Coordinates of C-alpha atoms in Angstrom, one line a residue:
Chain A
M24 CA 95.5 115.1 130.2
E25 CA 92.8 112.4 130.6
D26 CA 90.7 113.6 127.6
R27 CA 93.6 114.0 125.3
P28 CA 92.8 112.0 122.2
Q29 CA 95.2 109.2 121.6
I30 CA 97.2 109.6 118.4
G31 CA 98.5 106.4 116.8
Y32 CA 99.6 103.5 119.0
S33 CA 101.0 103.8 122.5
K34 CA 104.7 103.0 123.2
R35 CA 103.7 99.7 124.9
V36 CA 101.8 98.6 121.8
M37 CA 104.8 99.5 119.6
D38 CA 107.1 97.7 122.0
H39 CA 105.1 94.5 121.8
F40 CA 104.7 94.9 118.0
M41 CA 108.4 95.3 117.5
N42 CA 109.5 92.7 120.1
P43 CA 106.6 90.3 120.4
R44 CA 106.9 87.9 123.4
N45 CA 106.2 84.2 123.1
V46 CA 105.7 83.9 119.3
G47 CA 105.1 80.4 117.9
E48 CA 103.3 77.3 118.9
V49 CA 103.8 75.3 122.1
E50 CA 104.9 71.7 121.3
D51 CA 102.2 69.1 122.1
A52 CA 99.9 71.8 123.3
D53 CA 97.4 71.0 125.9
G54 CA 95.0 73.6 124.7
V55 CA 94.5 75.5 121.4
G56 CA 92.5 78.6 120.9
L57 CA 91.8 80.0 117.5
V58 CA 89.6 83.1 117.1
G59 CA 88.9 85.7 114.4
N60 CA 88.8 85.3 110.7
P61 CA 91.2 86.2 108.0
V62 CA 88.3 87.7 106.0
C63 CA 88.0 90.3 108.8
G64 CA 91.7 90.9 108.8
D65 CA 92.4 89.3 112.2
L66 CA 93.2 85.7 113.1
M67 CA 94.7 84.8 116.5
Q68 CA 96.0 81.5 117.7
V69 CA 97.0 80.8 121.3
T70 CA 98.6 77.5 122.4
I71 CA 99.1 76.5 126.1
K72 CA 100.9 73.9 128.1
V73 CA 99.2 73.2 131.5
E74 CA 100.6 71.5 134.6
D75 CA 98.5 71.2 137.8
D76 CA 96.1 73.7 136.4
V77 CA 98.8 76.3 135.9
I78 CA 99.9 77.7 132.5
T79 CA 103.5 76.7 132.2
D80 CA 104.0 77.7 128.6
I81 CA 102.0 79.9 126.2
K82 CA 102.7 81.0 122.6
F83 CA 100.8 82.9 120.0
K84 CA 100.5 83.4 116.3
T85 CA 98.7 86.3 114.7
F86 CA 97.5 87.4 111.3
G87 CA 96.5 91.0 111.7
C88 CA 97.4 94.6 112.3
G89 CA 99.8 96.1 114.8
S90 CA 97.4 96.0 117.7
A91 CA 96.4 92.4 116.9
I92 CA 100.0 91.4 117.2
A93 CA 100.6 93.5 120.3
T94 CA 97.5 92.3 122.2
A95 CA 98.4 88.7 121.5
S96 CA 101.9 89.2 122.7
M97 CA 100.6 91.0 125.9
V98 CA 98.1 88.3 126.7
T99 CA 100.8 85.6 126.7
E100 CA 102.7 87.7 129.2
L101 CA 99.7 88.2 131.4
A102 CA 98.7 84.5 131.4
M103 CA 102.2 82.9 131.7
G104 CA 102.5 81.1 135.1
K105 CA 98.9 81.8 136.1
H106 CA 96.4 79.4 137.5
L107 CA 93.7 78.6 134.9
D108 CA 91.0 80.2 137.1
E109 CA 93.0 83.4 137.3
A110 CA 93.8 83.3 133.6
L111 CA 90.2 83.0 132.7
T112 CA 89.5 86.3 134.4
I113 CA 91.8 88.2 132.1
T114 CA 89.6 90.5 130.0
R115 CA 90.0 92.4 126.7
Q116 CA 90.0 95.5 128.8
D117 CA 92.9 94.2 131.0
V118 CA 94.9 93.6 127.8
A119 CA 94.2 97.1 126.5
N120 CA 95.0 98.7 129.9
E121 CA 98.3 96.9 130.1
L122 CA 99.1 98.2 126.7
E123 CA 98.4 101.8 127.8
G124 CA 95.3 101.9 125.7
L125 CA 94.3 101.0 122.1
P126 CA 92.8 103.4 119.5
P127 CA 89.0 103.2 120.0
V128 CA 88.4 101.6 116.6
K129 CA 90.7 98.8 117.5
M130 CA 89.1 97.9 120.8
H131 CA 86.7 95.3 119.2
C132 CA 88.3 94.1 116.0
S133 CA 91.9 93.7 117.0
N134 CA 91.5 92.9 120.7
L135 CA 90.7 89.2 120.4
A136 CA 93.7 88.0 122.4
A137 CA 91.8 87.4 125.6
D138 CA 89.2 85.4 123.7
A139 CA 91.9 83.3 122.2
L140 CA 93.4 82.6 125.6
H141 CA 90.0 81.7 127.1
E142 CA 89.3 79.4 124.1
A143 CA 92.7 77.6 124.6
I144 CA 91.9 77.1 128.3
E145 CA 88.4 75.8 127.5
D146 CA 89.8 73.5 124.9
Y147 CA 92.2 72.1 127.5
Q148 CA 89.4 71.7 130.1
K149 CA 87.2 69.9 127.5
K150 CA 90.0 67.5 126.6
K151 CA 90.7 66.8 130.3
K152 CA 87.0 66.1 130.9
K153 CA 86.9 63.7 128.0
E154 CA 90.0 62.0 129.3
A155 CA 88.4 61.6 132.7
E156 CA 85.2 60.2 131.2
V157 CA 87.2 57.7 129.1
A158 CA 89.2 56.7 132.2
A159 CA 86.0 56.3 134.1
Chain B
M13 CA 114.0 108.0 105.3
V14 CA 112.5 106.6 102.1
Y15 CA 109.2 108.3 101.6
L16 CA 107.0 106.3 99.2
D17 CA 103.6 107.7 99.9
H18 CA 103.4 110.6 97.6
A19 CA 99.7 109.8 96.7
S20 CA 98.8 110.6 100.3
A21 CA 100.8 113.7 100.8
M22 CA 103.5 115.5 98.7
P23 CA 106.2 117.7 100.2
V24 CA 105.8 121.2 98.9
D25 CA 108.4 121.9 96.2
P26 CA 110.9 124.4 97.8
R27 CA 110.7 126.5 94.6
V28 CA 106.9 126.6 95.0
L29 CA 107.2 127.7 98.6
A30 CA 109.8 130.4 97.7
F31 CA 107.4 131.7 95.1
A32 CA 104.2 131.6 97.1
R33 CA 105.1 132.6 100.6
R34 CA 104.9 136.3 99.7
Y35 CA 101.1 135.7 99.6
L36 CA 101.2 134.9 103.3
E37 CA 103.5 137.7 104.2
E38 CA 103.6 141.0 102.4
E39 CA 100.9 140.3 99.8
F40 CA 98.0 139.4 102.1
G41 CA 95.2 141.5 100.5
N42 CA 91.8 140.2 99.6
P43 CA 91.6 139.6 95.8
S44 CA 88.1 141.2 95.8
S45 CA 89.5 144.5 97.2
L46 CA 90.0 147.3 94.7
Y47 CA 93.1 148.9 96.2
D48 CA 96.6 147.8 95.0
R49 CA 97.1 145.3 97.8
G50 CA 94.0 143.5 96.6
L51 CA 94.6 143.8 92.9
S52 CA 98.1 142.3 93.2
T53 CA 96.6 139.1 94.8
R54 CA 93.8 139.1 92.1
R55 CA 96.6 139.1 89.6
A56 CA 98.3 136.2 91.4
V57 CA 95.1 134.1 91.3
E58 CA 94.5 134.8 87.6
A59 CA 98.2 133.9 86.8
A60 CA 97.7 130.7 88.7
R61 CA 94.5 130.0 86.8
G62 CA 96.5 130.4 83.6
E63 CA 99.2 128.0 84.7
V64 CA 96.7 125.3 85.8
A65 CA 94.8 125.7 82.6
A66 CA 98.0 125.4 80.6
L67 CA 99.0 122.2 82.4
V68 CA 95.9 120.4 81.1
N69 CA 95.5 122.6 77.9
T70 CA 92.0 123.8 78.6
G71 CA 92.1 126.6 76.1
D72 CA 90.1 129.1 78.1
P73 CA 91.6 129.7 81.6
R74 CA 88.2 130.8 82.8
S75 CA 87.1 127.1 82.6
I76 CA 89.2 126.6 85.8
V77 CA 87.5 127.1 89.1
F78 CA 89.6 127.1 92.3
T79 CA 88.4 125.2 95.3
G80 CA 89.9 124.2 98.7
S81 CA 90.6 120.5 98.0
A82 CA 90.1 117.7 95.5
T83 CA 87.3 116.5 97.7
E84 CA 85.6 119.8 97.2
S85 CA 86.1 119.8 93.5
N86 CA 84.6 116.3 93.3
N87 CA 81.6 117.5 95.4
L88 CA 81.1 120.5 93.1
A89 CA 81.4 118.2 90.0
I90 CA 79.0 115.5 91.2
R91 CA 76.5 117.4 93.3
G92 CA 76.7 120.7 91.4
T93 CA 76.2 119.0 88.0
A94 CA 73.5 116.6 89.1
L95 CA 71.4 119.2 90.9
R96 CA 71.7 121.7 88.1
N97 CA 70.7 119.1 85.5
R98 CA 68.1 117.1 87.4
R99 CA 65.3 118.1 85.0
K100 CA 67.1 116.3 82.2
G101 CA 67.4 113.0 84.2
K102 CA 68.3 111.5 87.5
K103 CA 70.7 108.8 86.7
I104 CA 74.4 108.9 87.7
L105 CA 77.0 106.3 86.8
V106 CA 80.2 106.0 88.8
S107 CA 83.0 103.6 88.3
A108 CA 83.4 101.0 91.0
I109 CA 86.9 102.3 91.8
E110 CA 86.3 106.0 92.3
H111 CA 87.8 107.8 95.2
I112 CA 85.6 108.1 98.4
S113 CA 85.1 111.8 97.7
V114 CA 83.3 110.9 94.5
M115 CA 81.5 107.9 95.9
N116 CA 80.1 109.6 98.9
P117 CA 78.5 112.7 97.2
A118 CA 77.1 110.2 94.6
K119 CA 75.6 108.1 97.4
D120 CA 74.3 111.2 99.1
L121 CA 72.5 112.1 95.9
Q122 CA 71.0 108.6 95.7
K123 CA 69.4 109.3 99.1
Q124 CA 67.9 112.5 97.6
G125 CA 66.2 110.5 94.8
F126 CA 68.8 110.2 92.2
E127 CA 69.5 106.8 90.6
L128 CA 73.1 105.6 91.1
E129 CA 74.8 102.7 89.3
F130 CA 78.4 101.5 89.7
I131 CA 80.3 100.6 86.5
P132 CA 82.4 97.4 87.1
V133 CA 86.1 97.2 86.2
D134 CA 88.2 94.2 85.1
R135 CA 90.8 92.6 87.3
Y136 CA 93.3 95.3 86.3
G137 CA 90.9 98.1 87.1
I138 CA 90.0 99.1 83.6
V139 CA 86.4 100.3 83.3
D140 CA 84.1 97.9 81.5
L141 CA 83.0 99.9 78.4
T142 CA 80.2 97.4 77.6
A143 CA 78.8 97.8 81.0
L144 CA 79.1 101.5 80.8
E145 CA 77.3 101.5 77.5
A146 CA 74.5 99.3 78.9
G147 CA 74.2 101.6 82.0
L148 CA 73.8 104.7 79.9
T149 CA 70.1 105.6 79.4
P150 CA 68.4 108.8 78.3
E151 CA 67.9 109.4 82.0
T152 CA 71.7 109.5 82.6
I153 CA 73.1 113.0 83.2
L154 CA 76.5 112.3 84.7
V155 CA 79.3 109.7 84.6
S156 CA 82.4 109.8 86.8
V157 CA 85.5 107.8 85.9
N158 CA 89.0 108.5 87.3
Y159 CA 91.8 109.3 84.9
A160 CA 94.0 107.0 86.9
N161 CA 93.4 105.3 90.2
D162 CA 95.4 106.3 93.2
E163 CA 95.4 102.9 94.8
I164 CA 96.3 100.6 91.9
G165 CA 97.8 103.1 89.5
T166 CA 95.7 101.9 86.5
V167 CA 95.2 104.5 83.8
E168 CA 91.7 104.4 82.2
P169 CA 91.0 104.5 78.5
I170 CA 89.4 107.9 79.1
R171 CA 89.0 108.9 75.4
E172 CA 86.9 105.8 74.8
V173 CA 84.9 106.4 78.0
G174 CA 84.3 110.0 76.8
R175 CA 83.1 108.9 73.4
V176 CA 80.6 106.4 74.9
V177 CA 79.3 108.9 77.4
H178 CA 78.9 111.7 74.9
E179 CA 77.1 109.4 72.4
A180 CA 74.5 108.9 75.1
G181 CA 74.3 112.7 75.8
A182 CA 75.6 112.6 79.4
Y183 CA 78.4 114.6 81.0
L184 CA 81.7 113.0 81.9
H185 CA 83.5 114.0 85.1
V186 CA 87.1 112.8 85.5
N187 CA 89.0 112.8 88.7
A188 CA 92.6 113.5 87.6
T189 CA 94.0 114.0 91.1
A190 CA 96.4 111.1 90.8
A191 CA 97.2 111.5 87.1
A192 CA 97.8 115.3 86.7
G193 CA 101.5 116.1 86.7
R194 CA 102.3 112.4 86.0
I195 CA 101.0 111.8 82.6
P196 CA 100.0 114.4 79.9
I197 CA 96.4 115.5 80.0
D198 CA 95.2 117.5 77.0
L199 CA 91.6 118.7 77.3
Q200 CA 91.5 120.1 73.8
Q201 CA 92.3 116.7 72.4
E202 CA 90.6 114.5 74.9
D203 CA 87.4 116.1 73.9
G204 CA 85.3 113.8 76.0
I205 CA 86.0 115.4 79.3
D206 CA 83.4 117.9 80.7
L207 CA 84.6 118.2 84.2
L208 CA 88.1 117.5 85.6
T209 CA 89.3 117.5 89.2
L210 CA 92.9 118.6 89.9
S211 CA 94.7 118.8 93.3
G212 CA 97.3 121.4 94.3
N213 CA 99.2 119.2 96.7
D214 CA 99.4 116.3 94.2
L215 CA 101.3 118.6 91.9
G216 CA 103.7 119.7 94.7
G217 CA 101.8 122.7 95.8
P218 CA 100.6 123.4 99.3
R219 CA 97.4 121.8 100.6
G220 CA 94.4 124.1 100.5
A221 CA 94.0 124.6 96.8
A222 CA 92.5 122.4 94.1
A223 CA 90.6 123.1 90.9
L224 CA 87.7 121.9 88.9
Y225 CA 87.8 122.3 85.1
I226 CA 84.3 122.9 83.7
R227 CA 84.1 122.8 80.0
P228 CA 82.4 126.0 78.7
G229 CA 78.7 125.4 78.3
V230 CA 78.5 122.7 81.0
K231 CA 75.9 123.7 83.5
V232 CA 76.9 123.4 87.1
Q233 CA 75.5 125.0 90.2
S234 CA 77.3 126.1 93.3
V235 CA 77.4 123.9 96.3
M236 CA 79.0 126.7 98.4
P237 CA 76.8 129.8 98.3
G238 CA 78.2 133.0 99.7
G239 CA 80.0 136.0 98.3
G240 CA 80.1 134.7 94.7
Q241 CA 83.8 134.3 94.2
E242 CA 85.0 132.0 91.3
R243 CA 82.1 133.0 89.0
G244 CA 79.7 132.2 91.8
L245 CA 80.7 128.6 91.8
R246 CA 82.8 128.6 94.9
S247 CA 82.3 131.3 97.4
G248 CA 84.8 132.1 100.0
T249 CA 87.8 134.4 100.0
E250 CA 90.5 132.9 97.8
N251 CA 93.4 131.1 99.5
V252 CA 95.9 133.1 97.5
F253 CA 99.0 131.4 99.0
A254 CA 97.8 127.9 98.1
I255 CA 96.3 128.9 94.7
A256 CA 99.5 130.8 93.7
G257 CA 101.5 127.7 94.9
M258 CA 99.3 125.4 92.9
G259 CA 99.9 127.6 89.8
E260 CA 103.6 127.5 90.3
A261 CA 103.5 123.8 90.8
A262 CA 101.5 123.4 87.7
R263 CA 104.0 125.5 85.7
L264 CA 106.9 123.4 87.0
A265 CA 105.0 120.2 86.3
A266 CA 104.3 121.2 82.7
R267 CA 108.0 121.9 82.2
E268 CA 109.5 119.0 84.0
M269 CA 107.0 116.2 84.0
A270 CA 108.3 114.3 81.0
D271 CA 111.9 114.0 82.3
E272 CA 110.9 113.5 85.9
M273 CA 108.4 110.8 85.1
E274 CA 110.9 109.0 82.9
R275 CA 113.3 109.0 85.9
E276 CA 110.7 107.8 88.4
Q277 CA 109.4 105.2 86.1
A278 CA 112.8 103.6 85.7
I279 CA 113.1 103.4 89.5
R280 CA 109.5 102.2 89.8
D281 CA 110.1 99.4 87.2
R282 CA 113.1 98.1 89.1
L283 CA 111.2 98.3 92.3
I284 CA 108.3 96.2 91.0
R285 CA 110.7 93.7 89.5
E286 CA 112.6 93.2 92.8
V287 CA 109.6 93.2 95.1
L288 CA 107.8 90.6 93.0
E289 CA 110.7 88.2 93.6
I290 CA 109.3 87.8 97.1
E291 CA 107.2 84.6 97.5
E292 CA 103.5 85.0 97.2
A293 CA 103.7 88.6 96.2
G294 CA 101.5 90.0 93.4
L295 CA 101.1 93.3 91.5
T296 CA 97.7 95.0 91.8
G297 CA 96.4 97.1 89.0
H298 CA 97.5 97.1 85.4
P299 CA 101.1 95.9 84.5
T300 CA 101.6 98.5 81.7
E301 CA 98.6 100.9 81.7
R302 CA 99.7 102.5 85.0
L303 CA 100.9 105.8 86.4
P304 CA 104.7 106.0 86.0
H305 CA 105.4 106.6 89.7
H306 CA 103.0 104.0 91.1
A307 CA 103.7 100.5 92.4
S308 CA 101.1 98.5 94.3
F309 CA 101.3 95.0 95.6
R310 CA 99.6 92.3 97.6
F311 CA 101.2 89.8 99.9
S312 CA 99.5 86.6 101.0
R313 CA 99.0 85.6 104.7
I314 CA 99.9 89.0 106.2
E315 CA 98.1 92.2 106.8
G316 CA 98.8 95.7 105.4
E317 CA 98.8 97.8 108.5
S318 CA 101.4 95.6 110.2
I319 CA 103.5 95.8 107.0
L320 CA 103.2 99.6 107.1
L321 CA 104.2 99.8 110.8
N322 CA 107.1 97.3 110.3
L323 CA 108.5 99.3 107.3
D324 CA 108.2 102.6 109.2
T325 CA 109.6 101.4 112.5
F326 CA 112.5 99.2 111.4
F327 CA 113.4 100.8 108.1
D328 CA 112.0 104.4 108.1
I329 CA 110.1 103.6 104.9
Q330 CA 106.6 105.1 104.5
V331 CA 104.0 103.4 102.4
A332 CA 100.2 103.1 102.2
T333 CA 97.8 100.2 102.4
G334 CA 94.3 99.4 101.4
S335 CA 93.8 97.1 104.4
A336 CA 90.7 97.4 106.5
C337 CA 92.7 98.0 109.6
T338 CA 93.8 101.4 108.5
S339 CA 90.4 102.6 107.4
R340 CA 87.8 104.4 109.5
T341 CA 85.1 102.0 108.5
L342 CA 87.2 98.8 109.0
E343 CA 86.2 97.8 105.5
P344 CA 89.0 96.8 103.1
S345 CA 89.5 99.1 100.1
H346 CA 86.5 99.0 97.7
V347 CA 89.0 99.4 94.8
L348 CA 90.7 96.1 95.7
L349 CA 87.4 94.3 96.1
A350 CA 86.2 95.8 92.7
I351 CA 89.2 94.3 90.9
G352 CA 88.2 90.9 92.3
L353 CA 90.5 90.4 95.3
T354 CA 89.0 88.6 98.3
H355 CA 88.8 90.3 101.6
E356 CA 91.7 88.2 102.8
Q357 CA 93.9 89.3 99.8
A358 CA 92.9 92.9 100.1
H359 CA 94.1 93.0 103.7
G360 CA 97.7 92.4 102.5
S361 CA 98.0 95.3 100.2
V362 CA 100.8 97.9 99.9
V363 CA 100.9 101.0 97.8
M364 CA 104.2 102.8 97.0
T365 CA 104.1 106.1 95.2
L366 CA 107.4 107.7 94.2
G367 CA 108.4 111.3 94.1
R368 CA 111.4 113.6 93.5
S369 CA 113.3 112.4 96.6
N370 CA 113.4 108.8 95.5
T371 CA 116.5 107.5 93.8
V372 CA 117.6 104.3 92.2
A373 CA 119.6 103.5 95.4
D374 CA 116.2 103.2 97.2
V375 CA 115.2 100.2 95.2
R376 CA 117.5 97.6 96.8
Y377 CA 117.0 99.0 100.3
V378 CA 113.2 99.0 99.9
A379 CA 113.1 95.5 98.3
D380 CA 115.3 94.1 101.1
A381 CA 113.2 95.8 103.8
M382 CA 110.1 94.5 102.2
R383 CA 111.5 90.9 102.1
E384 CA 112.5 91.1 105.7
T385 CA 109.2 92.6 106.7
V386 CA 107.2 89.9 104.9
G387 CA 109.4 87.2 106.4
R388 CA 109.0 88.5 109.9
L389 CA 105.2 88.9 109.7
R390 CA 104.7 85.6 108.0
G391 CA 106.8 84.1 110.9
I392 CA 104.2 85.4 113.3
S393 CA 101.2 84.5 111.1
P394 CA 99.2 81.3 111.8
L395 CA 98.2 81.1 108.1

């Protein structure tokens, strides 16, 4: 069964496409990640709320194909409630695995969700560093 | 289910299947065999040739060569003509909106030393005749322009194209896969066409048969050497079932096209009107010079594959898109780029092609589904 080629999207991808979790924008976001490019057909935005280095709220918005929407939805589920250090370890492969796989052609172009999450976290950390410097 | 992707695949007309299935069952002989069981299938192939010839009024049925697919017909037309006439010249002109099965054989020839030039189209997809004229040199042996485009529905001014091409002494190949059976094609009158591609499935026949019309006197060489079937131009034992089906589909199309297309066009016109009421929706292709069963759109800020999935999953509506995300190359449709859309605009494209199963009752359902789909996906979009 392992080498059976995947036809179309997995059930998990379709579930997240049909019922995406955490759609929207977090109010007064602590960190914003925006990756991709509408020219390429994929643009992903992740906004996070952070308390004591834990992601307390996370939301996404996506312009893109089915897997772009599903991966963004999945990454918000994976990162919700996680410590930032832990959230930073979430990889593209983790997202794809949790979705029971993505078609090979989609692994690169439409699997930007982990990158958007990391960018949101780094944005938060940069802001925090600046605040600390200003305070000092 | 509302199936609106007839350009991708047509259901086989039940009458066609009823007619042709005997060539899978009792009449299975090889048309090259001299016993009765072979001769009967030979007769079936020749009858089909007559029907296909009649649909496009070729005059002589022998000008029709059966192949296995429209892709194969296009390969025979492009490669077979270029290779056979290479001593006359090595330049080939191809419109910028040709099907990939015309584009890729032409690009392949370019690698083999032929000169290839693309003829631009205007924002509706109409071939630029001035650019065509400028591109034609004494070296030009072949020009390929589609009769109508399958992605944007635009019908080309093929007679003028033919006049310009012939004045320059080149051959004109026309891919009529999308047009045949939808609009009348008369090769005796449209005297500018030297080679014409026809597809069996696009007429309502089974997949596995297509044809290339070759005007008598036009020199083409085989790209499939073998046993010499089809006047040596397409070797391989004939797919009698699919060819007989294509013949019957052509016969029905010739008889019913006018009425059926009037019916489909009325539905199509209402569909376009209602869908264009959606905010930031636009028509792609020509507003009037278009195939009667064809509607194509673009929607800002959302992407075509997710539109396709949303319509299928929530509404059981099947459509096509020229978005990069559904292509193997991850490039948006070259047709949409050729009519001047940006990559971003091309990603949000939807193609709807009607067929016999569609009714006027589908219009409201599809338009409402489209509105909901666009609303939902824009709600998710950061743009």
